[in-house]
PDB file of C-alpha atoms in Angstrom:
ATOM      1  CA  GLY A   1       0.000   0.000   0.000  1.00 84.00           C
ATOM      2  CA  ASP A   2       0.867   3.662  -0.059  1.00 89.00           C
ATOM      3  CA  SER A   3       3.341   4.966   2.499  1.00 93.00           C
ATOM      4  CA  VAL A   4       5.278   8.137   3.332  1.00 96.00           C
ATOM      5  CA  THR A   5       8.564   8.319   5.210  1.00 96.00           C
ATOM      6  CA  GLN A   6       9.846  11.563   6.712  1.00 94.00           C
ATOM      7  CA  MET A   7      13.211  12.305   8.208  1.00 81.00           C
ATOM      8  CA  GLU A   8      13.323  11.764  11.908  1.00 76.00           C
ATOM      9  CA  GLY A   9      12.932  14.821  14.083  1.00 81.00           C
ATOM     10  CA  PRO A  10      12.919  17.008  15.928  1.00 94.00           C
ATOM     11  CA  VAL A  11      14.848  19.624  14.001  1.00 95.00           C
ATOM     12  CA  THR A  12      16.223  22.699  15.753  1.00 97.00           C
ATOM     13  CA  LEU A  13      17.654  25.604  13.767  1.00 97.00           C
ATOM     14  CA  SER A  14      18.720  29.162  14.331  1.00 97.00           C
ATOM     15  CA  GLU A  15      16.841  31.964  12.628  1.00 97.00           C
ATOM     16  CA  GLU A  16      17.883  32.497   8.976  1.00 96.00           C
ATOM     17  CA  ALA A  17      19.308  28.984   8.665  1.00 97.00           C
ATOM     18  CA  PHE A  18      18.563  26.774   5.658  1.00 97.00           C
ATOM     19  CA  LEU A  19      15.915  24.112   6.137  1.00 97.00           C
ATOM     20  CA  THR A  20      15.539  20.721   4.503  1.00 97.00           C
ATOM     21  CA  ILE A  21      13.027  18.120   5.635  1.00 97.00           C
ATOM     22  CA  ASN A  22      13.302  14.898   3.685  1.00 97.00           C
ATOM     23  CA  CYS A  23      10.279  12.984   2.460  1.00 97.00           C
ATOM     24  CA  THR A  24      10.133   9.828   0.365  1.00 97.00           C
ATOM     25  CA  TYR A  25       7.090   7.883  -0.684  1.00 96.00           C
ATOM     26  CA  THR A  26       5.868   4.548  -1.973  1.00 94.00           C
ATOM     27  CA  ALA A  27       2.794   4.480  -4.168  1.00 91.00           C
ATOM     28  CA  THR A  28       1.473   2.929  -7.326  1.00 84.00           C
ATOM     29  CA  GLY A  29       0.902   5.158 -10.288  1.00 82.00           C
ATOM     30  CA  TYR A  30       1.243   8.920 -10.039  1.00 85.00           C
ATOM     31  CA  PRO A  31       0.145  10.288  -6.677  1.00 91.00           C
ATOM     32  CA  SER A  32      -0.327  13.930  -5.757  1.00 91.00           C
ATOM     33  CA  LEU A  33       2.083  15.095  -3.069  1.00 93.00           C
ATOM     34  CA  PHE A  34       1.498  17.589  -0.281  1.00 94.00           C
ATOM     35  CA  TRP A  35       3.160  19.321   2.621  1.00 96.00           C
ATOM     36  CA  TYR A  36       0.943  20.284   5.543  1.00 96.00           C
ATOM     37  CA  VAL A  37       1.918  22.391   8.557  1.00 96.00           C
ATOM     38  CA  GLN A  38       0.412  22.163  12.032  1.00 94.00           C
ATOM     39  CA  TYR A  39       0.938  25.033  14.445  1.00 92.00           C
ATOM     40  CA  PRO A  40       0.455  24.364  18.166  1.00 85.00           C
ATOM     41  CA  GLY A  41      -3.204  23.849  19.028  1.00 80.00           C
ATOM     42  CA  GLU A  42      -4.355  24.235  15.441  1.00 84.00           C
ATOM     43  CA  GLY A  43      -5.473  21.997  12.621  1.00 85.00           C
ATOM     44  CA  LEU A  44      -3.455  21.048   9.584  1.00 92.00           C
ATOM     45  CA  GLN A  45      -2.930  23.725   6.954  1.00 93.00           C
ATOM     46  CA  LEU A  46      -1.971  22.995   3.383  1.00 92.00           C
ATOM     47  CA  LEU A  47       1.467  24.498   2.761  1.00 96.00           C
ATOM     48  CA  LEU A  48       2.105  23.418  -0.824  1.00 95.00           C
ATOM     49  CA  LYS A  49       1.368  20.673  -3.303  1.00 93.00           C
ATOM     50  CA  ALA A  50       2.526  19.118  -6.575  1.00 94.00           C
ATOM     51  CA  THR A  51       0.425  16.916  -8.788  1.00 90.00           C
ATOM     52  CA  LYS A  52       2.872  15.530 -11.340  1.00 90.00           C
ATOM     53  CA  ALA A  53       6.529  14.700 -11.796  1.00 93.00           C
ATOM     54  CA  ASP A  54       8.959  17.656 -11.870  1.00 95.00           C
ATOM     55  CA  ASP A  55       6.301  20.047 -10.576  1.00 95.00           C
ATOM     56  CA  LYS A  56       7.541  22.461  -7.931  1.00 97.00           C
ATOM     57  CA  GLY A  57       5.150  23.547  -5.219  1.00 96.00           C
ATOM     58  CA  SER A  58       5.939  26.770  -3.381  1.00 97.00           C
ATOM     59  CA  ASN A  59       4.393  28.980  -0.721  1.00 97.00           C
ATOM     60  CA  LYS A  60       5.633  31.427   1.949  1.00 95.00           C
ATOM     61  CA  GLY A  61       9.258  30.836   0.954  1.00 97.00           C
ATOM     62  CA  PHE A  62       8.931  27.036   1.194  1.00 98.00           C
ATOM     63  CA  GLU A  63       9.316  24.845  -1.844  1.00 98.00           C
ATOM     64  CA  ALA A  64       9.373  21.179  -2.781  1.00 98.00           C
ATOM     65  CA  THR A  65       9.905  19.409  -6.102  1.00 98.00           C
ATOM     66  CA  TYR A  66       8.142  16.198  -7.107  1.00 97.00           C
ATOM     67  CA  ARG A  67      10.962  13.789  -8.036  1.00 96.00           C
ATOM     68  CA  LYS A  68       9.558  10.614  -9.503  1.00 94.00           C
ATOM     69  CA  GLU A  69      12.948   9.047 -10.154  1.00 94.00           C
ATOM     70  CA  THR A  70      13.873   9.214  -6.473  1.00 95.00           C
ATOM     71  CA  THR A  71      10.257   9.081  -5.180  1.00 96.00           C
ATOM     72  CA  SER A  72      10.949  12.131  -3.076  1.00 97.00           C
ATOM     73  CA  PHE A  73       9.334  15.461  -2.180  1.00 98.00           C
ATOM     74  CA  HIS A  74      11.813  17.208   0.106  1.00 98.00           C
ATOM     75  CA  LEU A  75      10.749  20.466   1.745  1.00 98.00           C
ATOM     76  CA  GLU A  76      13.199  23.390   1.671  1.00 98.00           C
ATOM     77  CA  LYS A  77      13.353  26.980   2.824  1.00 98.00           C
ATOM     78  CA  GLY A  78      16.308  29.255   2.393  1.00 97.00           C
ATOM     79  CA  SER A  79      15.951  31.285   5.587  1.00 96.00           C
ATOM     80  CA  VAL A  80      13.708  30.126   8.408  1.00 97.00           C
ATOM     81  CA  GLN A  81      11.991  32.388  10.894  1.00 97.00           C
ATOM     82  CA  VAL A  82      10.894  31.814  14.488  1.00 96.00           C
ATOM     83  CA  SER A  83       7.298  31.853  13.241  1.00 95.00           C
ATOM     84  CA  ASP A  84       8.039  28.739  11.130  1.00 97.00           C
ATOM     85  CA  SER A  85       8.225  26.650  14.295  1.00 96.00           C
ATOM     86  CA  ALA A  86       5.593  23.937  13.833  1.00 96.00           C
ATOM     87  CA  VAL A  87       5.126  20.300  12.872  1.00 96.00           C
ATOM     88  CA  TYR A  88       5.432  19.551   9.161  1.00 97.00           C
ATOM     89  CA  PHE A  89       3.712  16.578   7.524  1.00 97.00           C
ATOM     90  CA  CYS A  90       4.411  15.126   4.105  1.00 97.00           C
ATOM     91  CA  ALA A  91       1.414  13.388   2.537  1.00 95.00           C
ATOM     92  CA  LEU A  92       0.260  11.768  -0.660  1.00 93.00           C
ATOM     93  CA  SER A  93      -3.041  11.177  -2.349  1.00 89.00           C
ATOM     94  CA  GLY A  94      -2.783   8.023  -4.402  1.00 78.00           C
ATOM     95  CA  THR A  95      -4.492   7.271  -7.657  1.00 61.00           C
ATOM     96  CA  SER A  96      -6.253   4.294  -6.093  1.00 51.00           C
ATOM     97  CA  GLY A  97      -8.307   6.466  -3.815  1.00 55.00           C
ATOM     98  CA  SER A  98      -8.850   9.888  -2.405  1.00 73.00           C
ATOM     99  CA  ARG A  99      -7.528   9.447   1.095  1.00 86.00           C
ATOM    100  CA  LEU A 100      -4.357  11.171   2.263  1.00 90.00           C
ATOM    101  CA  THR A 101      -1.516   9.040   3.584  1.00 92.00           C
ATOM    102  CA  PHE A 102       0.678  11.007   5.988  1.00 95.00           C
ATOM    103  CA  GLY A 103       4.199  10.699   7.231  1.00 95.00           C
ATOM    104  CA  GLU A 104       4.826  10.823  10.959  1.00 94.00           C
ATOM    105  CA  GLY A 105       5.622  14.510  10.999  1.00 95.00           C
ATOM    106  CA  THR A 106       8.757  16.520  11.743  1.00 96.00           C
ATOM    107  CA  GLN A 107       8.832  18.991  14.617  1.00 95.00           C
ATOM    108  CA  LEU A 108      10.735  22.150  13.656  1.00 96.00           C
ATOM    109  CA  THR A 109      11.897  24.616  16.275  1.00 97.00           C
ATOM    110  CA  VAL A 110      13.537  27.857  15.172  1.00 97.00           C
ATOM    111  CA  ASN A 111      15.440  29.799  17.823  1.00 97.00           C
ATOM    112  CA  PRO A 112      16.047  33.543  17.606  1.00 95.00           C
TER     113      PRO A 112
ATOM    114  CA  GLY B   1     -18.897  28.821   6.597  1.00 54.00           C
ATOM    115  CA  ALA B   2     -15.404  30.085   6.020  1.00 75.00           C
ATOM    116  CA  GLY B   3     -13.695  26.955   7.282  1.00 91.00           C
ATOM    117  CA  VAL B   4     -14.281  23.447   8.560  1.00 95.00           C
ATOM    118  CA  SER B   5     -15.805  23.612  12.016  1.00 96.00           C
ATOM    119  CA  GLN B   6     -15.543  20.813  14.547  1.00 97.00           C
ATOM    120  CA  SER B   7     -17.213  20.448  17.909  1.00 97.00           C
ATOM    121  CA  PRO B   8     -16.620  19.971  20.700  1.00 97.00           C
ATOM    122  CA  ARG B   9     -13.049  21.202  20.760  1.00 95.00           C
ATOM    123  CA  TYR B  10     -12.247  18.980  23.735  1.00 97.00           C
ATOM    124  CA  LYS B  11     -14.080  15.963  25.086  1.00 98.00           C
ATOM    125  CA  VAL B  12     -13.321  13.923  28.183  1.00 98.00           C
ATOM    126  CA  ALA B  13     -15.188  10.629  28.395  1.00 98.00           C
ATOM    127  CA  LYS B  14     -15.195   7.902  30.978  1.00 97.00           C
ATOM    128  CA  ARG B  15     -14.287   4.490  29.669  1.00 97.00           C
ATOM    129  CA  GLY B  16     -17.413   2.821  28.332  1.00 97.00           C
ATOM    130  CA  GLN B  17     -19.234   6.038  27.473  1.00 98.00           C
ATOM    131  CA  ASP B  18     -20.514   6.805  23.985  1.00 98.00           C
ATOM    132  CA  VAL B  19     -19.353  10.020  22.295  1.00 98.00           C
ATOM    133  CA  ALA B  20     -20.442  11.948  19.194  1.00 98.00           C
ATOM    134  CA  LEU B  21     -18.117  14.300  17.359  1.00 98.00           C
ATOM    135  CA  ARG B  22     -19.481  16.805  14.877  1.00 98.00           C
ATOM    136  CA  CYS B  23     -18.015  18.206  11.673  1.00 98.00           C
ATOM    137  CA  ASP B  24     -19.390  21.138   9.669  1.00 97.00           C
ATOM    138  CA  PRO B  25     -17.556  21.174   6.324  1.00 96.00           C
ATOM    139  CA  ILE B  26     -17.132  24.143   4.027  1.00 94.00           C
ATOM    140  CA  SER B  27     -20.405  24.818   2.249  1.00 92.00           C
ATOM    141  CA  GLY B  28     -20.527  23.065  -1.097  1.00 89.00           C
ATOM    142  CA  HIS B  29     -17.641  20.702  -0.392  1.00 91.00           C
ATOM    143  CA  VAL B  30     -18.620  17.323  -1.713  1.00 91.00           C
ATOM    144  CA  SER B  31     -15.887  15.219  -0.133  1.00 91.00           C
ATOM    145  CA  LEU B  32     -15.550  14.783   3.634  1.00 94.00           C
ATOM    146  CA  PHE B  33     -12.942  12.789   5.505  1.00 94.00           C
ATOM    147  CA  TRP B  34     -12.322  11.760   9.092  1.00 97.00           C
ATOM    148  CA  TYR B  35      -8.817  11.119  10.412  1.00 97.00           C
ATOM    149  CA  GLN B  36      -7.481   9.992  13.785  1.00 97.00           C
ATOM    150  CA  GLN B  37      -4.242  11.545  15.049  1.00 95.00           C
ATOM    151  CA  ALA B  38      -2.542   9.914  18.003  1.00 94.00           C
ATOM    152  CA  LEU B  39      -0.103  11.989  20.037  1.00 90.00           C
ATOM    153  CA  GLY B  40       3.132  12.552  18.133  1.00 87.00           C
ATOM    154  CA  GLN B  41       1.900  10.742  15.030  1.00 90.00           C
ATOM    155  CA  GLY B  42       0.595  11.654  11.605  1.00 92.00           C
ATOM    156  CA  PRO B  43      -3.142  11.500  10.941  1.00 94.00           C
ATOM    157  CA  GLU B  44      -4.560   8.100  10.016  1.00 95.00           C
ATOM    158  CA  PHE B  45      -7.507   7.778   7.640  1.00 94.00           C
ATOM    159  CA  LEU B  46     -10.795   6.622   9.121  1.00 97.00           C
ATOM    160  CA  THR B  47     -13.555   7.134   6.578  1.00 96.00           C
ATOM    161  CA  TYR B  48     -14.624   9.108   3.496  1.00 93.00           C
ATOM    162  CA  PHE B  49     -17.930  10.492   2.251  1.00 94.00           C
ATOM    163  CA  GLN B  50     -18.886  11.835  -1.114  1.00 92.00           C
ATOM    164  CA  ASN B  51     -22.064  13.785  -0.469  1.00 93.00           C
ATOM    165  CA  GLU B  52     -24.148  11.482   1.755  1.00 95.00           C
ATOM    166  CA  ALA B  53     -22.567   8.266   0.519  1.00 95.00           C
ATOM    167  CA  GLN B  54     -19.913   6.644   2.674  1.00 96.00           C
ATOM    168  CA  LEU B  55     -17.562   5.372  -0.016  1.00 93.00           C
ATOM    169  CA  ASP B  56     -14.741   4.089   2.154  1.00 92.00           C
ATOM    170  CA  LYS B  57     -14.822   3.074   5.813  1.00 94.00           C
ATOM    171  CA  SER B  58     -11.861   0.754   5.730  1.00 93.00           C
ATOM    172  CA  GLY B  59      -9.913   2.844   8.256  1.00 95.00           C
ATOM    173  CA  LEU B  60     -12.438   2.543  11.070  1.00 97.00           C
ATOM    174  CA  PRO B  61     -10.566   0.572  13.751  1.00 95.00           C
ATOM    175  CA  SER B  62     -13.523  -1.404  15.090  1.00 95.00           C
ATOM    176  CA  ASP B  63     -17.285  -1.751  14.898  1.00 96.00           C
ATOM    177  CA  ARG B  64     -17.495   0.666  17.836  1.00 98.00           C
ATOM    178  CA  PHE B  65     -16.786   3.454  15.359  1.00 98.00           C
ATOM    179  CA  PHE B  66     -19.601   4.720  13.167  1.00 97.00           C
ATOM    180  CA  ALA B  67     -19.857   7.774  10.913  1.00 98.00           C
ATOM    181  CA  GLU B  68     -22.757   9.333   9.066  1.00 97.00           C
ATOM    182  CA  ARG B  69     -23.513  12.292   6.816  1.00 97.00           C
ATOM    183  CA  PRO B  70     -27.232  11.951   6.190  1.00 96.00           C
ATOM    184  CA  GLU B  71     -27.844  15.123   4.178  1.00 94.00           C
ATOM    185  CA  GLY B  72     -24.464  15.432   2.540  1.00 92.00           C
ATOM    186  CA  SER B  73     -23.262  18.309   4.698  1.00 94.00           C
ATOM    187  CA  VAL B  74     -22.750  17.914   8.469  1.00 97.00           C
ATOM    188  CA  SER B  75     -21.111  14.678   9.561  1.00 98.00           C
ATOM    189  CA  THR B  76     -21.024  12.921  12.906  1.00 98.00           C
ATOM    190  CA  LEU B  77     -18.426  10.421  14.088  1.00 98.00           C
ATOM    191  CA  LYS B  78     -19.754   8.248  16.878  1.00 98.00           C
ATOM    192  CA  ILE B  79     -17.655   6.065  19.123  1.00 98.00           C
ATOM    193  CA  GLN B  80     -19.459   3.566  21.307  1.00 98.00           C
ATOM    194  CA  ARG B  81     -18.123   2.132  24.568  1.00 98.00           C
ATOM    195  CA  THR B  82     -14.987   4.269  24.440  1.00 98.00           C
ATOM    196  CA  GLN B  83     -11.656   2.708  25.388  1.00 97.00           C
ATOM    197  CA  GLN B  84      -8.421   4.362  26.492  1.00 96.00           C
ATOM    198  CA  GLU B  85      -6.824   3.611  23.121  1.00 96.00           C
ATOM    199  CA  ASP B  86      -9.466   5.813  21.477  1.00 97.00           C
ATOM    200  CA  SER B  87      -7.797   8.882  23.037  1.00 97.00           C
ATOM    201  CA  ALA B  88      -6.605  10.997  20.108  1.00 97.00           C
ATOM    202  CA  VAL B  89      -7.374  14.088  18.084  1.00 96.00           C
ATOM    203  CA  TYR B  90     -10.113  13.450  15.541  1.00 97.00           C
ATOM    204  CA  LEU B  91      -9.733  15.597  12.435  1.00 96.00           C
ATOM    205  CA  CYS B  92     -12.310  16.329   9.798  1.00 96.00           C
ATOM    206  CA  ALA B  93     -11.391  17.574   6.333  1.00 94.00           C
ATOM    207  CA  SER B  94     -13.394  18.581   3.297  1.00 93.00           C
ATOM    208  CA  SER B  95     -12.660  19.186  -0.347  1.00 88.00           C
ATOM    209  CA  THR B  96     -14.389  20.273  -3.502  1.00 83.00           C
ATOM    210  CA  ARG B  97     -13.121  17.274  -5.369  1.00 72.00           C
ATOM    211  CA  VAL B  98     -11.053  14.159  -5.074  1.00 63.00           C
ATOM    212  CA  GLY B  99      -7.292  14.555  -5.236  1.00 59.00           C
ATOM    213  CA  GLU B 100      -7.159  18.216  -4.320  1.00 65.00           C
ATOM    214  CA  GLY B 101      -5.704  19.590  -1.119  1.00 70.00           C
ATOM    215  CA  TYR B 102      -8.157  19.327   1.711  1.00 85.00           C
ATOM    216  CA  THR B 103      -9.180  21.921   4.297  1.00 90.00           C
ATOM    217  CA  PHE B 104      -8.884  20.566   7.810  1.00 93.00           C
ATOM    218  CA  GLY B 105     -10.793  21.537  10.915  1.00 94.00           C
ATOM    219  CA  SER B 106      -9.008  22.214  14.207  1.00 93.00           C
ATOM    220  CA  GLY B 107     -10.010  18.806  15.487  1.00 95.00           C
ATOM    221  CA  THR B 108     -11.648  17.351  18.573  1.00 97.00           C
ATOM    222  CA  ARG B 109      -9.267  16.155  21.266  1.00 96.00           C
ATOM    223  CA  LEU B 110     -10.828  13.098  22.899  1.00 98.00           C
ATOM    224  CA  THR B 111      -9.451  11.886  26.214  1.00 98.00           C
ATOM    225  CA  VAL B 112     -10.826   8.661  27.634  1.00 98.00           C
ATOM    226  CA  VAL B 113     -10.247   8.256  31.367  1.00 97.00           C
TER     227      VAL B 113
END
C-alpha cells in the first residue's frame, strides 16, 4: 500500500538557517504530493502541493519538487523564521483512492 | 462557513461512554474525511464520504466506530463504549473534489479516562 517516510525529528535551527526536511514515498501510479503544517493547538494547513513529476510547489518561501525518479518530495526553505516553528507533515493522495496518507511529521523549532 | 468547524473542541469521556463528534464542512464541499491523530503521530484515515454516501470506511478501527452524513453536509463520528486507546485528536477535512488539497478543521481532542 501507499506509504510516506519523513526524516526523523525534531529539528532545531537558528533563525535564517537553511531548512531541509526529507520525504520519500511509496505508491502505485502517479500520486499527488502535499506538505501540511500544524501550528500548536491548530489543525493542519496545506502548505504546498505538486500533482505531477517535476512540478515544484511553493508557498511562503517554502518549496518542494516532485521527483519521480527518487520518489521524493523534500521540503526546503532558504531562511527560516521563528514563526516557522511547527510540525510539518508530508502526505500523498494516491491514484487508487482519495484518502491522504501522511508521514509521521517533523517537529521544527527555530530559535532567535 | 469560512472553514471546517468541529465540535466539541475537547471531550473527556469515561471508559465505556458513547461520544459523538461533529463536523461542519465548508459549504458546497462534496468530499468529507475523518482522520485519527494519536499523540506525536501523523493523521490516520478513518472514513470518506462523497455527499451522503460513505464510499470508504476501511480505516475505522472497530465496529465501535460509526460515521454518518445523512444530508451530505454535516457529519457525525460516533464512538461507542470508548476505550483508552481511542484517546486521540479526531480531524475532519473537506474538499471540492477528489485529489485536491483538503481543508482541515481544528479537530476534537478526545481523552478517555
